Coordinates of C-alpha atoms and ligand atoms in Angstrom, one line a residue:
X1 CA 14.8 -45.2 28.3
X2 CA 14.9 -42.0 25.7
X3 CA 12.7 -39.4 27.0
X4 CA 10.0 -38.0 24.6
X5 CA 10.7 -34.5 23.2
X6 CA 8.1 -32.2 22.6
X7 CA 8.7 -29.7 19.9
X8 CA 8.3 -26.3 21.4
X9 CA 6.0 -24.1 19.4
X10 CA 7.9 -20.9 18.1
X11 CA 6.1 -17.8 19.3
X12 CA 5.9 -14.2 17.9
X13 CA 6.1 -11.3 20.6
X14 CA 3.9 -8.5 19.7
X15 CA 4.8 -5.2 21.2
X16 CA 1.9 -2.8 22.2
X17 CA 3.1 0.5 20.6
X18 CA 1.3 2.6 23.5
X19 CA 2.9 0.8 26.6
X20 CA 6.0 -0.7 25.0
X21 CA 5.1 -4.0 26.6
X22 CA 4.7 -7.1 24.8
X23 CA 1.2 -8.1 25.6
X24 CA 0.5 -10.7 22.9
X25 CA 2.4 -13.9 21.8
X26 CA 1.1 -15.7 18.7
X27 CA 2.4 -18.8 17.4
X28 CA 4.5 -18.4 14.2
X29 CA 3.2 -20.6 11.1
X30 CA 5.6 -23.3 10.2
X31 CA 6.4 -24.1 6.7
X32 CA 4.2 -27.2 6.9
X33 CA 1.5 -25.1 8.2
X34 CA 1.8 -22.6 5.4
X35 CA 2.0 -25.6 2.9
X36 CA -1.2 -27.1 4.4
X37 CA -3.2 -23.8 4.3
X38 CA -2.0 -23.2 0.7
X39 CA -3.2 -26.7 -0.1
X40 CA -6.7 -26.3 1.5
X41 CA -7.2 -22.9 -0.3
X42 CA -6.0 -24.5 -3.7
X43 CA -8.7 -27.2 -3.3
X44 CA -11.3 -24.9 -2.3
X45 CA -10.7 -22.3 -5.1
X46 CA -12.2 -23.9 -8.3
X47 CA -15.6 -24.0 -6.8
X48 CA -15.2 -20.3 -5.6
X49 CA -14.2 -19.4 -9.3
X50 CA -16.9 -21.4 -10.6
X51 CA -19.7 -19.5 -8.6
X52 CA -19.1 -16.7 -11.3
X53 CA -18.5 -13.1 -10.4
X54 CA -22.5 -12.8 -9.6
X55 CA -22.2 -15.6 -7.2
X56 CA -19.0 -14.3 -5.5
X57 CA -20.4 -10.9 -5.2
X58 CA -23.6 -12.6 -3.5
X59 CA -21.0 -14.0 -0.9
X60 CA -18.9 -11.0 -0.5
X61 CA -22.1 -8.9 0.0
X62 CA -22.9 -11.2 3.1
X63 CA -19.4 -10.6 4.3
X64 CA -20.1 -6.8 3.9
X65 CA -22.9 -7.2 6.4
X66 CA -20.5 -9.0 8.9
X67 CA -18.0 -6.4 8.6
X68 CA -20.6 -3.9 9.2
X69 CA -21.7 -5.4 12.3
X70 CA -18.1 -5.5 13.6
X71 CA -16.9 -2.4 12.2
X72 CA -16.3 -0.7 15.6
X73 CA -14.3 -3.9 16.9
X74 CA -12.1 -3.7 13.8
X75 CA -11.3 -0.2 14.2
X76 CA -10.5 -0.8 17.8
X77 CA -8.2 -3.6 17.0
X78 CA -6.5 -1.8 14.4
X79 CA -5.9 1.1 17.0
X80 CA -4.1 -1.1 19.5
X81 CA -2.0 -2.5 16.6
X82 CA -0.8 0.9 15.4
X83 CA -1.1 3.1 18.7
X84 CA -4.3 4.8 17.8
X85 CA -3.8 6.8 14.4
X86 CA -6.7 8.7 13.0
X87 CA -7.3 6.3 10.4
X88 CA -7.3 3.2 12.7
X89 CA -10.8 3.9 14.0
X90 CA -12.0 4.1 10.5
X91 CA -10.7 0.8 9.3
X92 CA -13.9 -1.1 9.6
X93 CA -15.9 1.6 7.6
X94 CA -12.7 1.7 5.0
X95 CA -13.1 -2.0 4.6
X96 CA -16.8 -1.8 3.9
X97 CA -16.1 0.7 1.1
X98 CA -13.5 -1.4 -0.4
X99 CA -15.9 -4.3 -0.6
X100 CA -19.0 -2.2 -1.5
X101 CA -16.7 -0.6 -4.2
X102 CA -16.0 -3.9 -5.8
X103 CA -19.5 -5.1 -5.7
X104 CA -20.1 -2.6 -8.3
X105 CA -17.0 -2.6 -10.3
X106 CA -16.0 -6.3 -10.4
X107 CA -19.0 -7.4 -12.8
X108 CA -18.0 -4.4 -15.0
X109 CA -14.3 -5.4 -15.2
X110 CA -15.2 -9.0 -16.1
X111 CA -17.7 -7.6 -18.7
X112 CA -15.0 -5.4 -20.2
X113 CA -12.7 -8.5 -20.7
X114 CA -15.3 -10.5 -22.9
X115 CA -14.4 -10.5 -26.3
X116 CA -15.9 -12.6 -29.1
X117 CA -15.2 -12.1 -32.9
X118 CA -13.4 -13.2 -36.0
X119 CA -9.7 -13.1 -36.5
X120 CA -8.6 -10.5 -38.7
X121 CA -5.4 -12.1 -40.0
X122 CA -7.3 -15.5 -40.5
X123 CA -11.0 -14.6 -41.3
X124 CA -12.2 -18.4 -41.0
X125 CA -11.1 -18.6 -37.5
X126 CA -13.5 -17.6 -34.7
X127 CA -12.1 -16.1 -31.6
X128 CA -13.4 -15.9 -28.1
X129 CA -11.8 -15.0 -24.9
X130 CA -11.9 -16.6 -21.6
X131 CA -10.5 -15.5 -18.2
X132 CA -9.4 -17.4 -15.4
X133 CA -8.1 -16.5 -12.0
X134 CA -4.6 -17.2 -10.7
X135 CA -5.6 -20.0 -8.3
X136 CA -3.8 -19.0 -5.2
X137 CA -2.6 -15.2 -4.6
X138 CA -0.1 -14.5 -1.7
X139 CA -0.5 -11.0 -0.2
X140 CA 2.2 -10.0 2.1
X141 CA 1.5 -6.7 4.1
X142 CA 3.4 -4.0 6.3
X143 CA 2.6 -2.6 9.6
X144 CA 1.3 0.8 8.6
X145 CA -2.3 0.8 7.9
X146 CA -2.2 -3.0 8.6
X147 CA -5.7 -3.9 7.5
X148 CA -6.2 -1.4 4.7
X149 CA -2.9 -2.5 3.0
X150 CA -3.9 -6.2 3.4
X151 CA -7.2 -5.9 2.1
X152 CA -6.5 -3.4 -1.0
X153 CA -5.0 -6.4 -2.9
X154 CA -6.9 -9.4 -1.0
X155 CA -10.4 -8.0 -1.9
X156 CA -10.0 -7.6 -5.5
X157 CA -8.2 -11.0 -5.8
X158 CA -11.1 -12.7 -4.1
X159 CA -13.6 -11.0 -6.4
X160 CA -11.4 -12.1 -9.3
X161 CA -11.8 -15.7 -8.4
X162 CA -8.7 -16.6 -6.8
X163 CA -8.0 -17.7 -3.2
X164 CA -5.8 -15.6 -1.0
X165 CA -3.3 -16.5 1.6
X166 CA -2.5 -13.5 3.7
X167 CA 0.7 -12.9 5.7
X168 CA 0.2 -9.6 7.7
X169 CA 3.2 -7.9 9.3
X170 CA 4.5 -9.4 12.4
X171 CA 4.4 -6.1 14.1
X172 CA 0.6 -5.7 13.8
X173 CA -1.2 -9.0 13.5
X174 CA -3.9 -8.3 15.9
X175 CA -6.4 -6.6 13.8
X176 CA -6.3 -9.4 11.3
X177 CA -7.8 -12.1 13.5
X178 CA -10.7 -9.6 14.3
X179 CA -11.3 -9.4 10.8
X180 CA -11.2 -13.2 10.2
X181 CA -14.1 -13.4 12.7
X182 CA -16.0 -11.8 10.0
X183 CA -14.7 -13.8 7.3
X184 CA -15.7 -17.2 9.1
X185 CA -19.3 -16.0 9.0
X186 CA -19.4 -16.6 5.2
X187 CA -18.2 -20.3 4.9
X188 CA -17.5 -19.8 1.0
X189 CA -15.3 -17.0 1.7
X190 CA -13.7 -18.5 4.7
X191 CA -12.7 -21.7 2.4
X192 CA -10.8 -19.4 0.1
X193 CA -9.3 -16.8 2.3
X194 CA -6.9 -17.4 5.1
X195 CA -3.8 -16.1 6.8
X196 CA -0.6 -17.2 8.4
X197 CA 1.5 -15.5 11.1
X198 CA 5.2 -14.5 11.4
X199 CA 8.2 -12.8 10.3
X200 CA 9.8 -12.6 6.9
X201 CA 10.5 -16.4 6.7
X202 CA 6.7 -17.0 6.7
X203 CA 6.5 -14.5 3.8
X204 CA 9.1 -16.4 1.8
X205 CA 6.9 -19.5 2.8
X206 CA 4.0 -18.1 1.1
X207 CA 5.9 -17.1 -2.1
X208 CA 7.0 -20.7 -2.4
X209 CA 3.4 -21.8 -2.4
X210 CA 1.5 -18.9 -4.5
X211 CA 0.9 -18.5 -8.0
X212 CA 1.1 -14.7 -7.9
X213 CA 2.1 -12.1 -5.2
X214 CA 1.3 -8.8 -3.9
X215 CA 3.7 -7.3 -1.7
X216 CA 3.5 -4.0 0.2
X217 CA 6.8 -3.0 2.3
X218 CA 10.0 -1.5 2.1
X219 CA 12.5 -1.4 -1.0
X220 CA 15.0 -3.7 0.6
X221 CA 12.2 -6.4 1.3
X222 CA 10.6 -5.7 -2.1
X223 CA 14.0 -6.7 -3.7
X224 CA 14.1 -10.0 -1.9
X225 CA 10.5 -10.6 -2.9
X226 CA 11.1 -9.8 -6.4
X227 CA 14.0 -12.1 -6.5
X228 CA 12.1 -15.1 -4.9
X229 CA 9.4 -14.7 -7.3
X230 CA 11.6 -14.6 -10.3
X231 CA 13.1 -17.9 -9.2
X232 CA 9.8 -19.5 -9.3
X233 CA 8.8 -17.5 -12.3
X234 CA 5.7 -16.1 -10.8
X235 CA 4.4 -12.5 -11.3
X236 CA 5.0 -10.0 -8.3
X237 CA 3.3 -6.8 -7.8
X238 CA 5.4 -4.6 -5.5
X239 CA 4.1 -1.2 -3.7
X240 CA 7.2 -0.1 -1.9
X241 CA 8.4 3.2 -0.3
X242 CA 8.2 6.9 -1.1
X243 CA 10.2 10.5 -0.5
X244 CA 7.3 12.4 -1.7
X245 CA 8.0 16.0 -2.4
X246 CA 5.7 19.1 -2.2
X247 CA 6.4 22.3 -4.2
X248 CA 5.3 25.6 -2.7
X249 CA 5.4 28.5 -5.3
X250 CA 6.0 32.1 -4.6
X251 CA 2.4 33.0 -5.6
X252 CA 0.7 30.1 -3.4
X253 CA -1.6 31.2 -0.5
X254 CA 0.9 30.1 2.3
X255 CA -1.6 29.6 4.8
X256 CA -3.3 26.9 2.7
X257 CA 0.2 25.5 1.7
X258 CA 1.2 25.3 5.4
X259 CA -2.1 23.7 6.4
X260 CA -1.9 20.8 3.3
X261 CA 1.7 20.3 4.1
X262 CA 1.5 19.7 7.7
X263 CA -1.3 17.4 7.3
X264 CA 0.3 15.6 4.5
X265 CA 3.5 15.3 6.4
X266 CA 2.4 14.2 10.0
X267 CA -0.9 12.4 9.4
X268 CA -0.5 8.9 11.1
X269 CA 2.9 10.2 12.8
X270 CA 4.1 10.3 9.1
X271 CA 4.0 6.6 8.9
X272 CA 2.2 6.6 5.4
X273 CA 4.1 5.6 2.2
X274 CA 2.7 8.8 0.4
X275 CA 3.5 11.2 3.4
X276 CA 5.4 14.4 2.2
X277 CA 8.9 14.0 3.2
X278 CA 10.5 16.8 1.4
X279 CA 9.2 20.5 0.9
X280 CA 10.6 22.9 -1.4
X281 CA 9.6 26.6 -1.3
X282 CA 10.3 29.7 -3.4
X283 CA 13.1 31.5 -1.6
X284 CA 11.0 34.7 -1.9
X285 CA 8.5 33.1 0.7
X286 CA 10.6 30.6 2.3
X287 CA 10.7 32.4 5.8
X288 CA 7.1 33.3 5.8
X289 CA 6.1 29.9 4.9
X290 CA 8.3 28.3 7.8
X291 CA 6.8 30.7 10.2
X292 CA 3.3 29.6 9.2
X293 CA 4.1 26.0 9.3
X294 CA 5.7 26.1 12.7
X295 CA 2.8 27.9 14.2
X296 CA 0.5 25.4 13.1
X297 CA 3.0 22.3 13.8
X298 CA 3.1 23.7 17.5
X299 CA -0.7 23.3 17.8
X300 CA -0.7 19.7 16.9
X301 CA -1.2 17.5 20.1
X302 CA 0.1 14.0 20.8
X303 CA -2.6 11.4 21.7
X304 CA -0.7 10.0 24.6
X305 CA -3.3 10.6 27.1
X306 CA -6.4 9.5 25.0
X307 CA -5.9 7.5 21.6
X308 CA -9.0 9.2 20.1
X309 CA -8.1 12.8 21.3
X310 CA -4.9 13.9 19.7
X311 CA -3.6 14.3 16.3
X312 CA -0.4 12.3 16.7
X313 CA 0.1 8.7 17.9
X314 CA 3.2 6.7 19.1
X315 CA 5.4 5.2 16.6
X316 CA 4.0 1.8 15.7
X317 CA 7.2 0.2 15.2
X318 CA 9.8 1.3 17.9
X319 CA 12.9 0.6 15.5
X320 CA 11.3 3.4 13.3
X321 CA 11.8 5.9 16.0
X322 CA 15.8 5.1 15.6
X323 CA 15.7 5.4 12.0
X324 CA 14.2 9.0 12.4
X325 CA 16.6 9.8 15.1
X326 CA 19.6 9.0 12.7
X327 CA 18.1 11.0 9.9
X328 CA 17.6 14.0 12.4
X329 CA 21.3 13.6 13.8
X330 CA 22.7 13.3 10.2
X331 CA 20.9 16.6 9.1
X332 CA 22.2 18.4 12.0
X333 CA 25.6 17.1 11.6
X334 CA 25.7 18.4 7.9
X335 CA 24.2 21.9 8.9
X336 CA 20.5 21.6 9.2
X337 CA 18.5 23.4 11.9
X338 CA 15.9 21.8 13.9
X339 CA 13.2 24.8 14.2
X340 CA 10.5 22.8 16.1
X341 CA 10.2 19.3 17.6
X342 CA 13.2 17.0 17.1
X343 CA 13.2 14.9 20.5
X344 CA 11.7 11.4 20.7
X345 CA 9.7 11.3 23.8
X346 CA 9.1 8.2 25.8
X347 CA 5.6 8.5 27.4
X348 CA 4.5 5.6 29.2
X349 CA 6.4 3.3 27.2
X350 CA 5.1 4.6 23.9
X351 CA 7.6 6.6 21.6
X352 CA 6.4 9.9 20.4
X353 CA 7.8 12.7 18.0
X354 CA 5.9 15.9 17.7
X355 CA 5.8 17.7 14.2
X356 CA 9.6 18.3 13.5
X357 CA 10.6 21.1 11.0
X358 CA 13.8 21.5 9.7
X359 CA 15.6 24.3 7.4
X360 CA 18.9 24.6 6.0
X361 CA 18.7 21.0 4.6
X362 CA 20.1 19.8 1.3
X363 CA 20.4 16.7 -0.7
X364 CA 23.5 15.2 0.8
X365 CA 21.4 14.5 4.1
X366 CA 19.7 11.2 4.7
X367 CA 16.4 13.0 5.4
X368 CA 16.0 14.4 1.9
X369 CA 17.1 11.1 0.4
X370 CA 15.9 8.1 2.3
X371 CA 12.3 7.3 3.5
X372 CA 12.3 8.9 7.0
X373 CA 8.8 7.4 7.8
X374 CA 8.1 10.0 10.7
X375 CA 6.5 13.4 11.3
X376 CA 9.4 15.3 10.0
X377 CA 9.1 18.2 7.6
X378 CA 12.5 19.2 5.9
X379 CA 12.0 22.5 4.1
X380 CA 14.5 23.7 1.4
X381 CA 14.5 27.0 -0.3
X382 CA 14.7 27.0 -4.4
X383 CA 15.6 29.7 -6.8
X384 CA 13.3 29.2 -9.6
X385 CA 10.7 26.5 -11.1
X386 CA 13.4 24.6 -12.9
X387 CA 15.4 24.3 -9.7
X388 CA 12.0 23.0 -7.8
X389 CA 11.4 20.4 -10.7
X390 CA 15.0 19.2 -10.7
X391 CA 15.1 18.7 -6.9
X392 CA 11.7 16.9 -6.8
X393 CA 12.8 14.6 -9.4
X394 CA 16.2 14.0 -7.7
X395 CA 15.2 10.8 -5.9
X396 CA 15.1 7.1 -6.3
X397 CA 11.3 7.0 -5.7
X398 CA 8.2 8.2 -7.4
X399 CA 5.1 7.3 -5.5
X400 CA 3.3 10.7 -5.3
X401 CA 3.9 14.4 -5.2
X402 CA 2.3 17.6 -4.3
X403 CA 2.4 21.2 -5.7
X404 CA 0.6 24.1 -4.3
X405 CA 0.7 27.2 -6.5
X406 CA -1.2 30.4 -7.0
X407 CA -3.8 28.6 -9.2
X408 CA -4.3 25.3 -10.4
X409 CA -2.9 26.0 -13.9
X410 CA 0.3 27.1 -12.5
X411 CA 0.3 23.8 -10.1
X412 CA -0.7 21.7 -13.2
X413 CA 2.3 22.9 -15.4
X414 CA 4.9 21.8 -12.6
X415 CA 3.1 18.8 -11.6
X416 CA 3.0 17.4 -15.3
X417 CA 6.8 17.6 -15.4
X418 CA 7.4 15.6 -11.9
X419 CA 8.1 11.7 -12.2
X420 CA 5.6 10.2 -9.7
X421 CA 2.4 8.1 -10.1
X422 CA -0.2 10.6 -8.1
X423 CA 0.4 14.3 -8.4
X424 CA -1.8 16.2 -6.1
X425 CA -2.4 19.9 -7.1
X426 CA -3.4 22.7 -4.6
X427 CA -3.5 20.1 -1.7
X428 CA -1.7 17.0 -0.6
X429 CA -2.8 13.6 0.5
X430 CA -5.4 13.1 -2.3
X431 CA -4.6 9.3 -2.9
X432 CA -8.0 8.3 -1.7
X433 CA -9.7 10.5 -4.4
X434 CA -8.4 8.2 -7.2
X435 CA -9.1 4.7 -5.4
X436 CA -12.3 3.9 -7.2
X437 CA -12.0 5.8 -10.7
X438 CA -8.5 4.9 -12.1
X439 CA -5.1 3.6 -11.1
X440 CA -1.7 5.1 -11.6
X441 CA 1.7 3.6 -11.8
X442 CA 4.5 4.2 -9.5
X443 CA 7.8 5.3 -10.6
X444 CA 11.4 4.4 -9.6
X445 CA 11.7 2.4 -6.5
X446 CA 8.2 2.9 -5.4
X447 CA 6.6 0.1 -7.2
X448 CA 6.7 -2.6 -9.7
X449 CA 3.7 -4.1 -11.6
X450 CA 0.2 -3.1 -12.6
X451 CA -1.6 -0.3 -10.8
X452 CA -3.1 -1.7 -7.5
X453 CA -6.2 0.5 -7.6
X454 CA -8.9 1.5 -9.9
X455 CA -11.0 -1.0 -11.9
X456 CA -8.1 -2.4 -13.9
X457 CA -6.3 -3.6 -10.8
X458 CA -8.5 -6.7 -10.9
X459 CA -6.7 -7.9 -14.0
X460 CA -3.6 -8.6 -11.9
X461 CA -5.4 -11.8 -10.6
X462 CA -6.6 -12.8 -14.1
X463 CA -5.1 -14.7 -17.2
X464 CA -6.5 -14.5 -20.3
X465 CA -7.1 -17.1 -22.6
X466 CA -8.2 -17.3 -26.4
X467 CA -10.2 -19.9 -27.8
X468 CA -9.8 -19.9 -31.5
X469 CA -12.1 -22.3 -33.6
X470 CA -11.5 -23.0 -37.4
X471 CA -14.7 -22.5 -39.1
X472 CA -13.3 -23.2 -42.6
X473 CA -11.4 -26.0 -44.2
X474 CA -8.1 -26.9 -42.6
X475 CA -4.8 -26.3 -44.5
X476 CA -2.8 -29.1 -45.8
X477 CA 0.9 -28.8 -45.4
X478 CA 1.7 -28.4 -49.2
X479 CA -0.7 -25.6 -49.5
X480 CA -1.2 -23.4 -46.4
X481 CA -4.1 -21.2 -47.8
X482 CA -4.8 -19.6 -44.3
X483 CA -1.8 -17.4 -44.4
X484 CA -2.0 -14.3 -46.4
X485 CA -5.7 -14.4 -46.5
X486 CA -6.8 -11.6 -44.2
X487 CA -5.4 -8.3 -43.0
Ligands
LIG501 P1 9.0 -4.5 5.5 O1 9.3 -4.4 4.1 O2 9.8 -4.5 6.7 O3 7.7 -5.6 5.8 C1 6.8 -6.0 5.0 C2 6.2 -7.2 5.0 O4 7.2 -8.2 4.5 C3 6.1 -8.0 6.5 O5 4.9 -8.4 6.4 C4 7.2 -8.5 6.7 O6 7.1 -9.6 7.5 C5 7.6 -9.1 5.2 N1 8.9 -9.6 5.0 C6 10.0 -9.4 5.8 N2 11.0 -10.0 5.1 C7 10.6 -10.8 4.0 C8 11.2 -11.7 3.2 N3 12.5 -11.8 3.2 N4 10.2 -12.3 2.4 C9 9.0 -12.3 2.4 N5 8.3 -11.3 3.1 C10 9.3 -10.7 4.0 O7 8.2 -3.0 5.5 P2 7.3 -2.6 6.7 O8 8.4 -1.8 7.7 O9 6.3 -3.5 7.2 O10 6.6 -1.4 6.1 C11 6.9 0.1 6.1 C12 7.2 0.1 4.3 O11 6.2 -0.2 3.7 C13 7.6 1.6 4.2 O12 8.8 1.5 3.2 C14 6.5 2.0 3.4 O13 6.8 3.1 2.4 C15 6.1 1.0 2.6 N6 4.8 1.0 2.2 C16 4.2 1.1 0.8 C17 3.1 1.4 0.6 C18 2.7 1.5 -0.9 O14 1.4 1.3 -1.4 N7 3.6 1.9 -1.9 C19 1.9 1.4 1.4 C20 2.4 1.2 2.6 C21 3.6 1.1 3.2

């Protein structure tokens, strides 16, 4: 007699970044499960869209209340996923700000898209616009800032009237389940917002089901996502890596510059897409700047004893430590000097790196070309402003850049010539400052598609239709009087 075979469920091992132990195993969503979830979301989406932006705002306001009640749990879960970066504990609050911001902005965004009038070229034709949401938006997100980067696209998509199927990073899936406990408190929202778990193949399964994709992650994966979307002829929005420069001029306040550069480079262990990854300093102040930076860097504490206490957590994703190690070894082999830091420390299973400052670097080194994604600060001297701008622009990326000069005018003149989407003057890390007000494009390999922040980012999830009504007589084929009537 043939024995019955039971298919074994594929499991995802989730490593705890503080202990190095696999302390969670989650089922990997199969293609069939992804397709089933997509079908359920698709079936519920028309009712969500029919609620209108006002109805959706009412549901999202109830969700905001649920998030507020669980904000601390969300922060804790994010901290376990990431190893306890500063921002992790703020994730409940950041989610609330994101939703509250769209409660204000979404109705205005819809209002700004309304259009009614008469055709200029055919004056007997009345025109009105209609916007319709893409039914199913697929969101594929990375392991750094796992909640914020999942919701940056999902929240405006939901306000737009789309259903959303999220595929969070397989490295940091815990916070998503904590979040969905709040989603389930609002049944209308739970009907149109769901997630699946697993590695890249699950991301591909989402692309196979969705009507448009928002992807945040690395350049190599971004290329694969773009190809898969092109095969299906669906739009994709890609938010990719960075190699963001900071220029410090001779007239800059060096204390201010060192403070801003250190924070911009090592915040969240440097695992931020817009971390400062290259510093160019006027040669006349190079040594003085490095001395100040080193002094400040040596005061930075690891959070290995207490995740809430120190400044730098462990690497969230262990293989990232290997990439950082490779970049450091390559730089040293090509003549760079590590002035402070440089050793990956295994503390209780977590992999840590103290702020690592390098001098004597050049553009032949990986650390000046590829994304390092660690708390490393390579500092290079430049001769004059033209050289500084040339070096800053000598990159495949163009996410953000910073300029710290003697005054804002000097910084602005340099900043206007750098090819990047966000230019921070007299400080670093100002991305949050522009979230609500306006978006910006990414240059080079850093992105593709429309801006993901600012009020217009909601447009990515809407298609515009024109309804054209003939109010005059219809033309006959022999005498098409419509053409040539108007302007
Ligand atoms: P990654 O590219 O390895 O993975 C990102 C997501 O894509 C994960 O969910 C992964 O499972 C999924 N994926 C992997 N292969 C796939 C495939 N073939 N098809 C579909 N999905 C697939 O990136 P990561 O290491 O998780 O994240 C770090 C990267 O993200 C860095 O390069 C960083 O700069 C970038 N990032 C960019 C921004 C931005 O806004 N520009 C923000 C944060 C992070």
